Amino acid sequence: RRTPLTLLSSSCFLLNRRQRLRLAAQQQLRRAP
């Protein structure tokens, strides 16, 4: 059986992007008074 490496990497990339966005949002919230 073949593992869709492109799909796996794309999903990993999306997950990383989402985490980064969430982290940035948290930082912005912390920065806000």
Short mmCIF file of C-alpha atoms in Angstrom, two decimals:
data_model
loop_
_atom_site.label_atom_id
_atom_site.label_comp_id
_atom_site.label_asym_id
_atom_site.label_seq_id
_atom_site.Cartn_x
_atom_site.Cartn_y
_atom_site.Cartn_z
CA ARG A 1 0.00 0.00 0.00
CA ARG A 2 1.18 3.52 -0.78
CA THR A 3 1.18 6.36 1.73
CA PRO A 4 0.13 9.74 0.31
CA LEU A 5 3.20 11.67 1.43
CA THR A 6 2.04 14.90 -0.21
CA LEU A 7 -1.30 14.76 1.62
CA LEU A 8 0.43 13.99 4.91
CA SER A 9 2.90 16.84 4.53
CA SER A 10 0.15 19.25 3.49
CA SER A 11 -1.96 18.34 6.52
CA CYS A 12 1.10 18.76 8.76
CA PHE A 13 1.77 22.17 7.18
CA LEU A 14 -1.85 23.25 7.73
CA LEU A 15 -1.70 22.11 11.34
CA ASN A 16 1.52 24.06 11.92
CA ARG A 17 0.00 27.16 10.33
CA ARG A 18 -3.09 26.88 12.52
CA GLN A 19 -0.94 26.53 15.64
CA ARG A 20 1.11 29.55 14.64
CA LEU A 21 -2.04 31.61 14.04
CA ARG A 22 -3.42 30.60 17.44
CA LEU A 23 -0.11 31.47 19.11
CA ALA A 24 -0.07 34.87 17.41
CA ALA A 25 -3.66 35.50 18.55
CA GLN A 26 -2.72 34.61 22.13
CA GLN A 27 0.23 37.02 22.00
CA GLN A 28 -2.01 39.79 20.66
CA LEU A 29 -4.53 39.16 23.44
CA ARG A 30 -1.74 39.30 26.00
CA ARG A 31 -0.51 42.56 24.46
CA ALA A 32 -3.98 44.13 24.62
CA PRO A 33 -4.76 46.02 27.86
#
